[in-house]
Coordinates of C-alpha atoms and ligand atoms in Angstrom, one line a residue:
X1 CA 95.4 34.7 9.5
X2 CA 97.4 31.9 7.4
X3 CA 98.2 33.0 4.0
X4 CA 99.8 30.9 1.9
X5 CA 101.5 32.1 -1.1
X6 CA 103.4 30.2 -4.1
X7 CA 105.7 30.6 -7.2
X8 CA 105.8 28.9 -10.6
X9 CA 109.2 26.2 -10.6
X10 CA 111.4 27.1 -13.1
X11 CA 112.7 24.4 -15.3
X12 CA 116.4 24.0 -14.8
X13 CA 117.7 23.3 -18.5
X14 CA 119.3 26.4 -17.6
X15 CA 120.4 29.3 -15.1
X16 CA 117.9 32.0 -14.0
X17 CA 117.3 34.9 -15.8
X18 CA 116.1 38.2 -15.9
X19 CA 112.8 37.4 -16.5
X20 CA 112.7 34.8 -13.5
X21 CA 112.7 37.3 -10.6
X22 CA 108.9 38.3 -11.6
X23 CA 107.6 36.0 -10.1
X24 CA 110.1 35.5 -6.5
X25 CA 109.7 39.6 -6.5
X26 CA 105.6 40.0 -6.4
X27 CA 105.3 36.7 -4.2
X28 CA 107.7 38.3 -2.0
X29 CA 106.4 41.8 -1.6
X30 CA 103.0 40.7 -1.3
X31 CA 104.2 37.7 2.0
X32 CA 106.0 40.8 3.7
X33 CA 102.7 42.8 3.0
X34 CA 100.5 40.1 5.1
X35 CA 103.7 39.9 7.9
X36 CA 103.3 43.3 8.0
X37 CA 99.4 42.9 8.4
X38 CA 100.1 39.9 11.4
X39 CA 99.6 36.9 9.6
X40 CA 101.6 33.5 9.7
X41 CA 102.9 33.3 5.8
X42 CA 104.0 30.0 4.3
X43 CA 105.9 30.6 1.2
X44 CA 106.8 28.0 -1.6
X45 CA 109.4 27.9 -4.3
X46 CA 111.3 25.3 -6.0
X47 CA 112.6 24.0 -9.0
X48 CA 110.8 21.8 -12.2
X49 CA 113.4 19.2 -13.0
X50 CA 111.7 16.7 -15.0
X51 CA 110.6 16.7 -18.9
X52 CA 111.8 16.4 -22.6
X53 CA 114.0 19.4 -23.0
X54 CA 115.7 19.3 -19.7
X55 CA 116.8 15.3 -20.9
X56 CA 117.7 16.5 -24.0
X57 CA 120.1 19.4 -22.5
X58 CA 121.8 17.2 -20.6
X59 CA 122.7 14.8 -23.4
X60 CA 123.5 17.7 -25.0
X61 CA 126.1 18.7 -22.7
X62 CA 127.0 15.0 -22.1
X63 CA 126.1 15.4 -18.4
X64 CA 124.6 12.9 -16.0
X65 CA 120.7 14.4 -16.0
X66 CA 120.5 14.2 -12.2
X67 CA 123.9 15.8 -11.9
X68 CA 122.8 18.4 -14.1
X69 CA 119.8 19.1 -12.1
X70 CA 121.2 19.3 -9.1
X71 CA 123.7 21.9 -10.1
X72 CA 120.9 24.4 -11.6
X73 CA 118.5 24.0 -8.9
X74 CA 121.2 25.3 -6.6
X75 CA 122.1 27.9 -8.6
X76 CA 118.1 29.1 -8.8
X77 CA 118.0 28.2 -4.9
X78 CA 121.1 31.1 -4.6
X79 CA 119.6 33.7 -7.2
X80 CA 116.1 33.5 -5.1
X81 CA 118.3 34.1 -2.1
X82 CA 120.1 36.3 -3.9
X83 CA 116.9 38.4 -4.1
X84 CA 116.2 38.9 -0.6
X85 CA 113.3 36.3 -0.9
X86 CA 112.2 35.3 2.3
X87 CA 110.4 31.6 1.2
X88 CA 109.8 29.0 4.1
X89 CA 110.0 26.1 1.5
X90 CA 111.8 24.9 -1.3
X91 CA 110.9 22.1 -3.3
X92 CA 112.2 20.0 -6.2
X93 CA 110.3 17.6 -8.3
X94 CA 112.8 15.3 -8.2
X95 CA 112.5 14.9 -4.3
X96 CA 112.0 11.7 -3.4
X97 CA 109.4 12.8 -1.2
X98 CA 107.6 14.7 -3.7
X99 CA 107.6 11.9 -6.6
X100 CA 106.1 9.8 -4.0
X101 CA 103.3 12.0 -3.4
X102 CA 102.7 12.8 -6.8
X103 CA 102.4 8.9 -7.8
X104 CA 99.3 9.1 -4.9
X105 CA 97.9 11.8 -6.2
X106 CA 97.7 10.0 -9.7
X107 CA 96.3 7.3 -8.1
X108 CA 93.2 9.3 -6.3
X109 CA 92.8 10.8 -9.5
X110 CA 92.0 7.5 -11.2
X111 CA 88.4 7.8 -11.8
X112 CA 89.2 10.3 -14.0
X113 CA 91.9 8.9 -16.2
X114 CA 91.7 6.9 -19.3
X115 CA 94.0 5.6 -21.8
X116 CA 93.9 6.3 -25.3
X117 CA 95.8 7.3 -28.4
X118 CA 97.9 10.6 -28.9
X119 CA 98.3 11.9 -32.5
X120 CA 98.9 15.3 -33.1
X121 CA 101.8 18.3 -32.4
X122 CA 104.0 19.2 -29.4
X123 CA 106.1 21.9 -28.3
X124 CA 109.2 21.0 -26.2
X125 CA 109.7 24.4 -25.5
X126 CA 106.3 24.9 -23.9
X127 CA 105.9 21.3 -22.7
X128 CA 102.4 21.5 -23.9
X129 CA 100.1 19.4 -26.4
X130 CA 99.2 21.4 -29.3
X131 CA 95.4 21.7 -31.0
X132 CA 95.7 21.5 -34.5
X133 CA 93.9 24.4 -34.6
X134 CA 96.7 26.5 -32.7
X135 CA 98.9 24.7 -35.0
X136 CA 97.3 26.1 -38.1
X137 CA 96.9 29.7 -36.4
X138 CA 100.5 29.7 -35.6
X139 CA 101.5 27.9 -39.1
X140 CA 103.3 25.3 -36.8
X141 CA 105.7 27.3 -35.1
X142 CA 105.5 28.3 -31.4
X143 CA 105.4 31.7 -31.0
X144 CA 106.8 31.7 -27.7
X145 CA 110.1 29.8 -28.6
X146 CA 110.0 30.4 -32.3
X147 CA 110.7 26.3 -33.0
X148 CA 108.8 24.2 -34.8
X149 CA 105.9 21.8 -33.3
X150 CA 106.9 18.3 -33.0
X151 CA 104.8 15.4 -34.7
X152 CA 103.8 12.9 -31.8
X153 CA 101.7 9.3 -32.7
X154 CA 102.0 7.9 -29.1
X155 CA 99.7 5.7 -26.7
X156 CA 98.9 8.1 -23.6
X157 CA 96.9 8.2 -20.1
X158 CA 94.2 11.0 -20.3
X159 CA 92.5 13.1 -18.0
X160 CA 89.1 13.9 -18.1
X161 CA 89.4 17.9 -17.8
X162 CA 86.0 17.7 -19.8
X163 CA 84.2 16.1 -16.2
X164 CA 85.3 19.7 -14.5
X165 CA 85.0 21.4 -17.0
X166 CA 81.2 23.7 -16.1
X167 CA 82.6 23.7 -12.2
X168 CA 85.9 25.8 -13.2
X169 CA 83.8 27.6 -15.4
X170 CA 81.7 29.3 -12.7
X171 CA 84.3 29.3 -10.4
X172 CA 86.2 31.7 -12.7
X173 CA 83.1 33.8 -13.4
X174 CA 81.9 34.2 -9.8
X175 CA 85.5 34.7 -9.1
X176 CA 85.6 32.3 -6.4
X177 CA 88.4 31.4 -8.5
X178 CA 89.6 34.9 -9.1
X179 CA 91.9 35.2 -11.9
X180 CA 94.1 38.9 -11.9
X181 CA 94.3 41.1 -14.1
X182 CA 90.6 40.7 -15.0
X183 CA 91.1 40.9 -18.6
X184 CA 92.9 37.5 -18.6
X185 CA 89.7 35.9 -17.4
X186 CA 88.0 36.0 -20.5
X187 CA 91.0 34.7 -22.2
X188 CA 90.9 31.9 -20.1
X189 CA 87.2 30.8 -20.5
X190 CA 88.1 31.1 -24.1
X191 CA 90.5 28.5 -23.8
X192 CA 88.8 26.3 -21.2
X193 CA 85.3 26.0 -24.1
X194 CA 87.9 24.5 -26.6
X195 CA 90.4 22.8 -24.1
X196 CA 89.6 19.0 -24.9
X197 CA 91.3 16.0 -22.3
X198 CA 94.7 16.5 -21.6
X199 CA 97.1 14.0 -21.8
X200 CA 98.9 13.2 -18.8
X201 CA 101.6 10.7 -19.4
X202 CA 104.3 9.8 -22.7
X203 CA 105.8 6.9 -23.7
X204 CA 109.4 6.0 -21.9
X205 CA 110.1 5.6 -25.2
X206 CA 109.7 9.4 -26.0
X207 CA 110.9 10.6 -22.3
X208 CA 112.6 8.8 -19.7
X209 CA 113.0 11.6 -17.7
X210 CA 109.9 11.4 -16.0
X211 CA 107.8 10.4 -12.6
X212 CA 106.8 6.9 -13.2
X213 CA 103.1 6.2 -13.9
X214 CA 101.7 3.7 -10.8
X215 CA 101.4 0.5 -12.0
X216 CA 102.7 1.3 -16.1
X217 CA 106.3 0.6 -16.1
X218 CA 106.3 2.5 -19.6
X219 CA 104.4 5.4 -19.0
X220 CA 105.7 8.1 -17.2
X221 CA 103.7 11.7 -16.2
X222 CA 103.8 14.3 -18.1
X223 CA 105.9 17.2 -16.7
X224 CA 103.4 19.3 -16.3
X225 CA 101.1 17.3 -14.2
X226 CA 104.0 16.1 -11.7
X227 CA 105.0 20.3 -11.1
X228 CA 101.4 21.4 -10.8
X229 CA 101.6 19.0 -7.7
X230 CA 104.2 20.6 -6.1
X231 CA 101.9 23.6 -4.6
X232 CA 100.2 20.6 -2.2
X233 CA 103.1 18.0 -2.1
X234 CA 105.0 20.9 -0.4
X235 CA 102.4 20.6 2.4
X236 CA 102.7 17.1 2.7
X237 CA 99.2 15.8 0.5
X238 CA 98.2 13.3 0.3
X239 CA 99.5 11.9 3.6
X240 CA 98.8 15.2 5.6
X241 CA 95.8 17.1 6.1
X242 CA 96.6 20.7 4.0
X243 CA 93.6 22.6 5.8
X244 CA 95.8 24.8 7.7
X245 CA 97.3 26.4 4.5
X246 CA 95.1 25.2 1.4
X247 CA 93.6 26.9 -0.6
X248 CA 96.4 29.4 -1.6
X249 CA 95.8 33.1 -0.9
X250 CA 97.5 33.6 -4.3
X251 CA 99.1 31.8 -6.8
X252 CA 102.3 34.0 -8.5
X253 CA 102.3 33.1 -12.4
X254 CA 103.5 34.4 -16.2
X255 CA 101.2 34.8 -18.6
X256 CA 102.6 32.0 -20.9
X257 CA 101.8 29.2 -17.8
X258 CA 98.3 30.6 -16.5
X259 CA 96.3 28.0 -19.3
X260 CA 98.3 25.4 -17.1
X261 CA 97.5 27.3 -13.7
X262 CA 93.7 28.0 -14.6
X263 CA 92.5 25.0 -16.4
X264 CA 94.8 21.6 -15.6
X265 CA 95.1 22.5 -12.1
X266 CA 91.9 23.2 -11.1
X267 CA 90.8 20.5 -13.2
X268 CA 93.1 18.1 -11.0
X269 CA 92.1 19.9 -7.6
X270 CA 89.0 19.2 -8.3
X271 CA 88.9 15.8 -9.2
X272 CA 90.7 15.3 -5.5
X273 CA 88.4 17.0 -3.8
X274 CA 90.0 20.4 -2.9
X275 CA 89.5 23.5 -3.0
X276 CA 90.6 26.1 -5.6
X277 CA 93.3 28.6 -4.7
X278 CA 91.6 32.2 -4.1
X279 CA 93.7 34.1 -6.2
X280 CA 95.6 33.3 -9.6
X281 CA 97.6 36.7 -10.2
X282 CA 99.0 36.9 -13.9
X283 CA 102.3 39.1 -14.6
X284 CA 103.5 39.9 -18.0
X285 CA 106.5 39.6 -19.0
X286 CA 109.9 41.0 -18.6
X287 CA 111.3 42.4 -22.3
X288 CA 114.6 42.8 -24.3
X289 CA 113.7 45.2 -27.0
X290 CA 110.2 44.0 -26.9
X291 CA 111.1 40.5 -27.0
X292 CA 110.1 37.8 -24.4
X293 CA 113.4 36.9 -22.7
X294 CA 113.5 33.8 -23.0
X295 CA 116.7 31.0 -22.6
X296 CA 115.4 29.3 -26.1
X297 CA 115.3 32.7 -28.0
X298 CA 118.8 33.2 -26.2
X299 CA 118.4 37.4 -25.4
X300 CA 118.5 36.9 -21.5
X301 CA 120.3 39.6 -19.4
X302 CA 122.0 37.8 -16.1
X303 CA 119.9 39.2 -13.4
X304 CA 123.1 38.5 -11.0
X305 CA 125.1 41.3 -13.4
X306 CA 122.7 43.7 -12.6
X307 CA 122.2 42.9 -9.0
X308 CA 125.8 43.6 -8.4
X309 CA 125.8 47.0 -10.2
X310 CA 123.6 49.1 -7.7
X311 CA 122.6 46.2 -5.4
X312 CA 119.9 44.7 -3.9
X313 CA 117.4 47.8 -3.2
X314 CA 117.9 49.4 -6.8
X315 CA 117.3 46.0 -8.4
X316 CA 113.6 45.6 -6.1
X317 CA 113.2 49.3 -6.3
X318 CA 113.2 49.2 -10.4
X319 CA 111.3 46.1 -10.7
X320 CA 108.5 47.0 -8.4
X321 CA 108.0 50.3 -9.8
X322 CA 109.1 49.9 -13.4
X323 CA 108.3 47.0 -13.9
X324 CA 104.0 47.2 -14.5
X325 CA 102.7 44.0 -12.2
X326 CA 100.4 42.9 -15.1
X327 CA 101.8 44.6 -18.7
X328 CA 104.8 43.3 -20.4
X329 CA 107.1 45.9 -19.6
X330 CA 111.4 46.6 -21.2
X331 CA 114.4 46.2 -19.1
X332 CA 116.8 48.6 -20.5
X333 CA 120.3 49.5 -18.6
X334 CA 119.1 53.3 -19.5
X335 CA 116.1 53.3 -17.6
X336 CA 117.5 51.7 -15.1
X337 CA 120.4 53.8 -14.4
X338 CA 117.7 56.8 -14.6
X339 CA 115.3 54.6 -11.8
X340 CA 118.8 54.8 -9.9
X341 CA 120.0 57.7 -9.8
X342 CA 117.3 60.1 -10.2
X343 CA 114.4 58.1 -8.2
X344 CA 116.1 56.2 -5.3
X345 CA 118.9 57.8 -4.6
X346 CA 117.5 61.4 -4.9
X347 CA 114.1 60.7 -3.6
X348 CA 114.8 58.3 -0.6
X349 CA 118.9 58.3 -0.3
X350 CA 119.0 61.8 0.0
X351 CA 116.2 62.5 2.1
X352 CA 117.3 59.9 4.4
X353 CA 120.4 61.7 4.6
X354 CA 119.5 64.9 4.5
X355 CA 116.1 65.0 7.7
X356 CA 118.8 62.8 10.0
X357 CA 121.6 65.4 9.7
X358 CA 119.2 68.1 10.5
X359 CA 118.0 65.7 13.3
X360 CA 121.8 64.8 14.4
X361 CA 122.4 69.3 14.4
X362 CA 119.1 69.8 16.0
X363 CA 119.5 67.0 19.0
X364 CA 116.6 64.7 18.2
X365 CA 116.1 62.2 20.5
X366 CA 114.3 59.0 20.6
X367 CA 112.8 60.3 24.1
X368 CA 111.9 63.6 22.3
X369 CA 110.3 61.5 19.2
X370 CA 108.3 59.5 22.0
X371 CA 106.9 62.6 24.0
X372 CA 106.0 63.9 20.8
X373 CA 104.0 60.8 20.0
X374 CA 106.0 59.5 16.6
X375 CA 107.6 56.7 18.2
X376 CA 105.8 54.7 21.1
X377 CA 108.0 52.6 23.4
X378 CA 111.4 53.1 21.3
X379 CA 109.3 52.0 18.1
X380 CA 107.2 53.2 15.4
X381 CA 103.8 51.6 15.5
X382 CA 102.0 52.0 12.2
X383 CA 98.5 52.4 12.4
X384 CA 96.9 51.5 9.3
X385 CA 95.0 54.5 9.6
X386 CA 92.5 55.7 6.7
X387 CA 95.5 57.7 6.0
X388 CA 96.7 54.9 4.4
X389 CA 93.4 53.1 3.0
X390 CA 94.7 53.7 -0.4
X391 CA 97.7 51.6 0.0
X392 CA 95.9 49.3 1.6
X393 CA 93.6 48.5 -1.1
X394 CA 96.2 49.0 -3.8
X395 CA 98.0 45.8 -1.7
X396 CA 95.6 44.1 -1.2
X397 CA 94.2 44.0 -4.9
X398 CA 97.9 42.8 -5.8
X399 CA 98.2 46.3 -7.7
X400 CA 102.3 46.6 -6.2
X401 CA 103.6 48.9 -9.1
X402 CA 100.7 51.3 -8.2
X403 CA 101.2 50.5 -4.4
X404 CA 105.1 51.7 -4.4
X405 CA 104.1 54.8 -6.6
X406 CA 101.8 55.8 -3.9
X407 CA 104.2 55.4 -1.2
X408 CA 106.7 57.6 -3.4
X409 CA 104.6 60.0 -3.9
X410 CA 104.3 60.0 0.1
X411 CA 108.2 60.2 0.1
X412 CA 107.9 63.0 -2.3
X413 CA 105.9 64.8 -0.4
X414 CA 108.3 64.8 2.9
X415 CA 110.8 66.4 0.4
X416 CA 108.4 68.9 -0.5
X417 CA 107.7 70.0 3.1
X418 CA 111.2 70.4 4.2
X419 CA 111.9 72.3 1.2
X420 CA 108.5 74.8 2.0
X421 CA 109.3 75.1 6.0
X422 CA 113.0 75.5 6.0
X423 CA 113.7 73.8 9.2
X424 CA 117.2 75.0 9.3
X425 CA 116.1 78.8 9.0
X426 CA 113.5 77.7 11.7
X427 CA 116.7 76.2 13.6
X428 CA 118.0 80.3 13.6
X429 CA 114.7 81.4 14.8
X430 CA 113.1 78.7 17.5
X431 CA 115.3 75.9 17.9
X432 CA 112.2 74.3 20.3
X433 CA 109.8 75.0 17.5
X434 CA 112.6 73.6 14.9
X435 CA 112.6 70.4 17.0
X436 CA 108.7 70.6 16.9
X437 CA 109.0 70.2 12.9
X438 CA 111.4 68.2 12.6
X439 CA 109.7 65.6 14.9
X440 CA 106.9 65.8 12.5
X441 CA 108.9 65.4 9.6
X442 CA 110.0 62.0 11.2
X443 CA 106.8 61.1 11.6
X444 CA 106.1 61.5 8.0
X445 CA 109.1 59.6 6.8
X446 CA 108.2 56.6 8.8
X447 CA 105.5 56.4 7.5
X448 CA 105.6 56.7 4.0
X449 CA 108.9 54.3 5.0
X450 CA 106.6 51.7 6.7
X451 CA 104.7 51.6 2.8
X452 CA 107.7 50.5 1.4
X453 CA 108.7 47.4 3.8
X454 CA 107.4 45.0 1.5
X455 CA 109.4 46.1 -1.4
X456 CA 112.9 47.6 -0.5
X457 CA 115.1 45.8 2.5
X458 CA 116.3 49.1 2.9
X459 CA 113.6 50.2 4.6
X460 CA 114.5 48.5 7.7
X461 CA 117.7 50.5 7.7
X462 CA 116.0 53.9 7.8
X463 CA 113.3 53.1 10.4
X464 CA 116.7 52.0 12.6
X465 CA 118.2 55.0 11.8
X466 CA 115.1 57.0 13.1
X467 CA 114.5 55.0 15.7
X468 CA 117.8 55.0 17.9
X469 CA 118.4 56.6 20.7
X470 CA 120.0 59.1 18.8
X471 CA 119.9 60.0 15.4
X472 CA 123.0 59.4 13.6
X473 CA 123.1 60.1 9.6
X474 CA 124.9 56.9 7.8
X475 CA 128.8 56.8 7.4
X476 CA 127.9 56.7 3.6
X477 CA 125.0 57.5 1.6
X478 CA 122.4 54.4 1.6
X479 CA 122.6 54.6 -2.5
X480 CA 126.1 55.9 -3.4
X481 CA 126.8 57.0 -7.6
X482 CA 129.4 54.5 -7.1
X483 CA 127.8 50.9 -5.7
X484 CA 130.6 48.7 -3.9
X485 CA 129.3 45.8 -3.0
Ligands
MSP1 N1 108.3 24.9 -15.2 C1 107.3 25.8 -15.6 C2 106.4 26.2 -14.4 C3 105.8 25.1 -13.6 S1 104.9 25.8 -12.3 C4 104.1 24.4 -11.7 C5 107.9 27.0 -16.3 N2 109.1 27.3 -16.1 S2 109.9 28.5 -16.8 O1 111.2 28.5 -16.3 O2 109.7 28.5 -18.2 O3 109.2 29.8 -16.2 C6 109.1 30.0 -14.8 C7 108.4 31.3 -14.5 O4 109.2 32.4 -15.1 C8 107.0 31.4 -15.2 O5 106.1 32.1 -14.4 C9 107.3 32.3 -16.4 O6 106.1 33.0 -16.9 C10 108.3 33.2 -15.9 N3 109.1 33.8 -16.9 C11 109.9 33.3 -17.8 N4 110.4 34.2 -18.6 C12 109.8 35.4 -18.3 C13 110.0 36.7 -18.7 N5 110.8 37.1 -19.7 N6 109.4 37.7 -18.0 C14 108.7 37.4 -16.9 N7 108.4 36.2 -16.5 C15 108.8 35.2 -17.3 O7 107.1 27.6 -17.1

């Protein structure tokens, strides 16, 4: 099967933070997932690089705009890397390929674009168009970025949401378009009643910074139309048929940018023609004393500071597990120190290190593994058995945190048996029937290890260590008090 899965661009008036690896984490566990399951997985990311406050930051610093692009864009490139993120595509929406594409699309879309005149608020945090009644609810300050909404009079292009408007709405209610977690959907159709036509262009007078409108040398698109593109530019539309990987299998996004994800861009698939993607999943977001972290509130902790302190598995460990897929949930050093120490290194590291010494003493073999049916031809096979139908449908219904708790609690439970049946006072007894046990107790690691391939890189490590022709415990523990990197 072809799953295609993609991730919101982050602006790049800045350098990633914290709260950026939601999104690269829950895209990624859930493309090793479907590898896992067979399929061919095409995974985008990239980088939005056009708009008002990434011009104005910039000027700010007094830095060419397209030199200061280019520098954040690598440095998000590195910090997705950085993550173990194992995407197929990058794009940037400065890509000359891409603003290409994106001035066709405009153009297909024509039918359903008018001109007309823009007077009301804007916030540059947000890059978003303001009601005046949001304004009034919020008394004219964005709670997001806690800044005031901007007054715009401007001439603008339109886009006729209003002509898609009944189409998305039963899309969203049948679920064809199927928006996760379910209580965001009624948010959505909330918003998509009141949403009125969206204006799609400013002024080059108010933003320079911007893909040029066809055929309107003083109009360029507004930011938000020009990124939503990049999910089908990446695949080469308009000049390539998309078939092979449209619609998406799931869309990754934060709860501030679904409005954008759920409304706009079906609104514009739509109006081209294509299909919706299948599935819009929603996370929450990533808090600093139960405060968004955000680069204009300016509480961000540098996700590459906590990388480095227990490395990459603790960092995917905590935020898979800790980290609620669709709540808003704290980062706090304590907890993660705790998720550290007392989870993955106790649980897992020691375990790990613990069943291969007593498999090193004991003499198990890979040959001894394979006439006892754990491993077949040198390798472990998982089955996918109805052992495992609970994970199965936690993954597949996107529910990771809950999916990784399962698996620990499968981890958990391997500790639990070698404390209750003693192999080592077996050992004493019947070394054969020792053997016997211990085989088994492979077998049970593997595959409560298999469960966790999707989230922890580690993984891989332990089914090697398993799986060789003879089992040797690591040098040093897989998640040491003491992380070197
Ligand atoms: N450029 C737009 C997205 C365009 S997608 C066509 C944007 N950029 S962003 O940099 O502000 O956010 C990028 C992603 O990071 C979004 O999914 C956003 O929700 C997410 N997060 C930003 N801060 C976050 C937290 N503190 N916690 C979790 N995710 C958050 O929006």
């Amino acid at each position: 099967m072809k799953t295609y899965v993609t991730t919101a661009i982050p602006y790049v008036n800045g350098v990633p933070h914290l709260g950026h690896a939601e999104d690269y984490l829950l895209a990624d566990i859930y493309s090793r997932y479907r590898k896992m399951r067979g399929d061919d997985v095409k995974f985008q990311a990239g980088t939005d690089e056009h708009g008002n406050k990434i011009e104005k930051k910039a000027a700010e610093l007094s830095k060419d705009v397209k030199i200061y692009v280019d520098e954040n864009s690598e440095k998000f490139k590195e910090f997705i890397k950085k993550l173990g993120v194992e995407y197929t595509d990058f794009i940037r929406t400065t890509d000359e390929s891409h603003e290409q594409l994106v001035q066709k699309i405009w153009q297909k879309l024509d039918s359903h674009i008018y001109k007309s005149e823009y007077k009301g608020w804007y916030c540059e945090g947000c890059e978003r168009f303001v009601t005046d009644n949001e304004y009034k609810e919020n008394n004219g300050v964005c709670p997001d970025h806690q800044k005031p909404y901007e007054h715009l009079s401007e001439s603008n292009y339109y886009f006729k949401v209003s002509d898609f408007k009944d189409e998305i709405k039963s899309k969203i209610e049948s679920n064809e378009l199927k928006i996760l977690p379910e209580f965001r959907k009624n948010e959505i159709l909330k918003l998509l009643a009141d949403t009125p036509d969206v204006s799609i262009s400013r002024p080059t007078a108010h933003l320079k910074w911007g893909v040029k409108v066809p055929g309107d040398d003083e109009q360029v698109m507004y930011v938000w139309m020009d990124a939503l593109s990049n999910y089908i530019t990446v695949l080469g539309y308009p000049d390539k048929d998309i078939s092979d990987f449209w619609p998406a299998s799931v869309q990754v996004v934060g709860k501030d940018i679904l409005r954008f994800h759920a409304i706009l861009w079906p609104a514009m698939l739509l109006g081209l023609g294509l299909p919706l993607p299948k599935v819009l999943l929603c996370h929450g977001f990533i808090l600093a004393n139960g405060q968004k972290m955000s680069k204009s509130i300016g509480n961000v902790v540098d996700p590459i500071e906590v990388l480095d302190k227990h490395g990459l598995d603790a960092f995917r460990y905590y935020f898979s597990r800790h980290i609620d897929t669709f709540a808003d949930s704290d980062f706090t050093w304590e907890k993660y120190e705790n998720a550290y120490n007392n989870e993955l290194a106790n649980d897992y590291g020691n375990l790990v290190q613990r069943l291969s010494n007593l498999c090193k003493k004991n003499e198990i073999t890979r040959d001894f593994l394979e006439k006892r049916k754990v491993l077949e031809d040198g390798a472990f096979k998982n089955t996918w058995d109805s052992d495992d139908a609970e994970y199965t449908r936690l993954m597949d219904n996107f529910e990771f945190s809950k999916g990784i708790e399962y698996a620990w609690e499968k981890i958990q439970a391997v500790n639990k048996r070698i404390e209750d049946t003693k192999p080592w006072s077996v050992a004493k007894e019947n070394p054969e029937e020792a053997k016997i046990l211990l085989s088994s107790l492979v077998g049970d690691l593997l595959n409560a290890n298999e469960m966790l391939k999707p989230f922890l890189p580690a993984a891989k490590t332990v089914e090697d260590i398993f799986t060789n022709e003879k089992i040797e415990p690591p040098k040093t523990p897989l998640f040491p008090k003491e992380f070197k990197k």
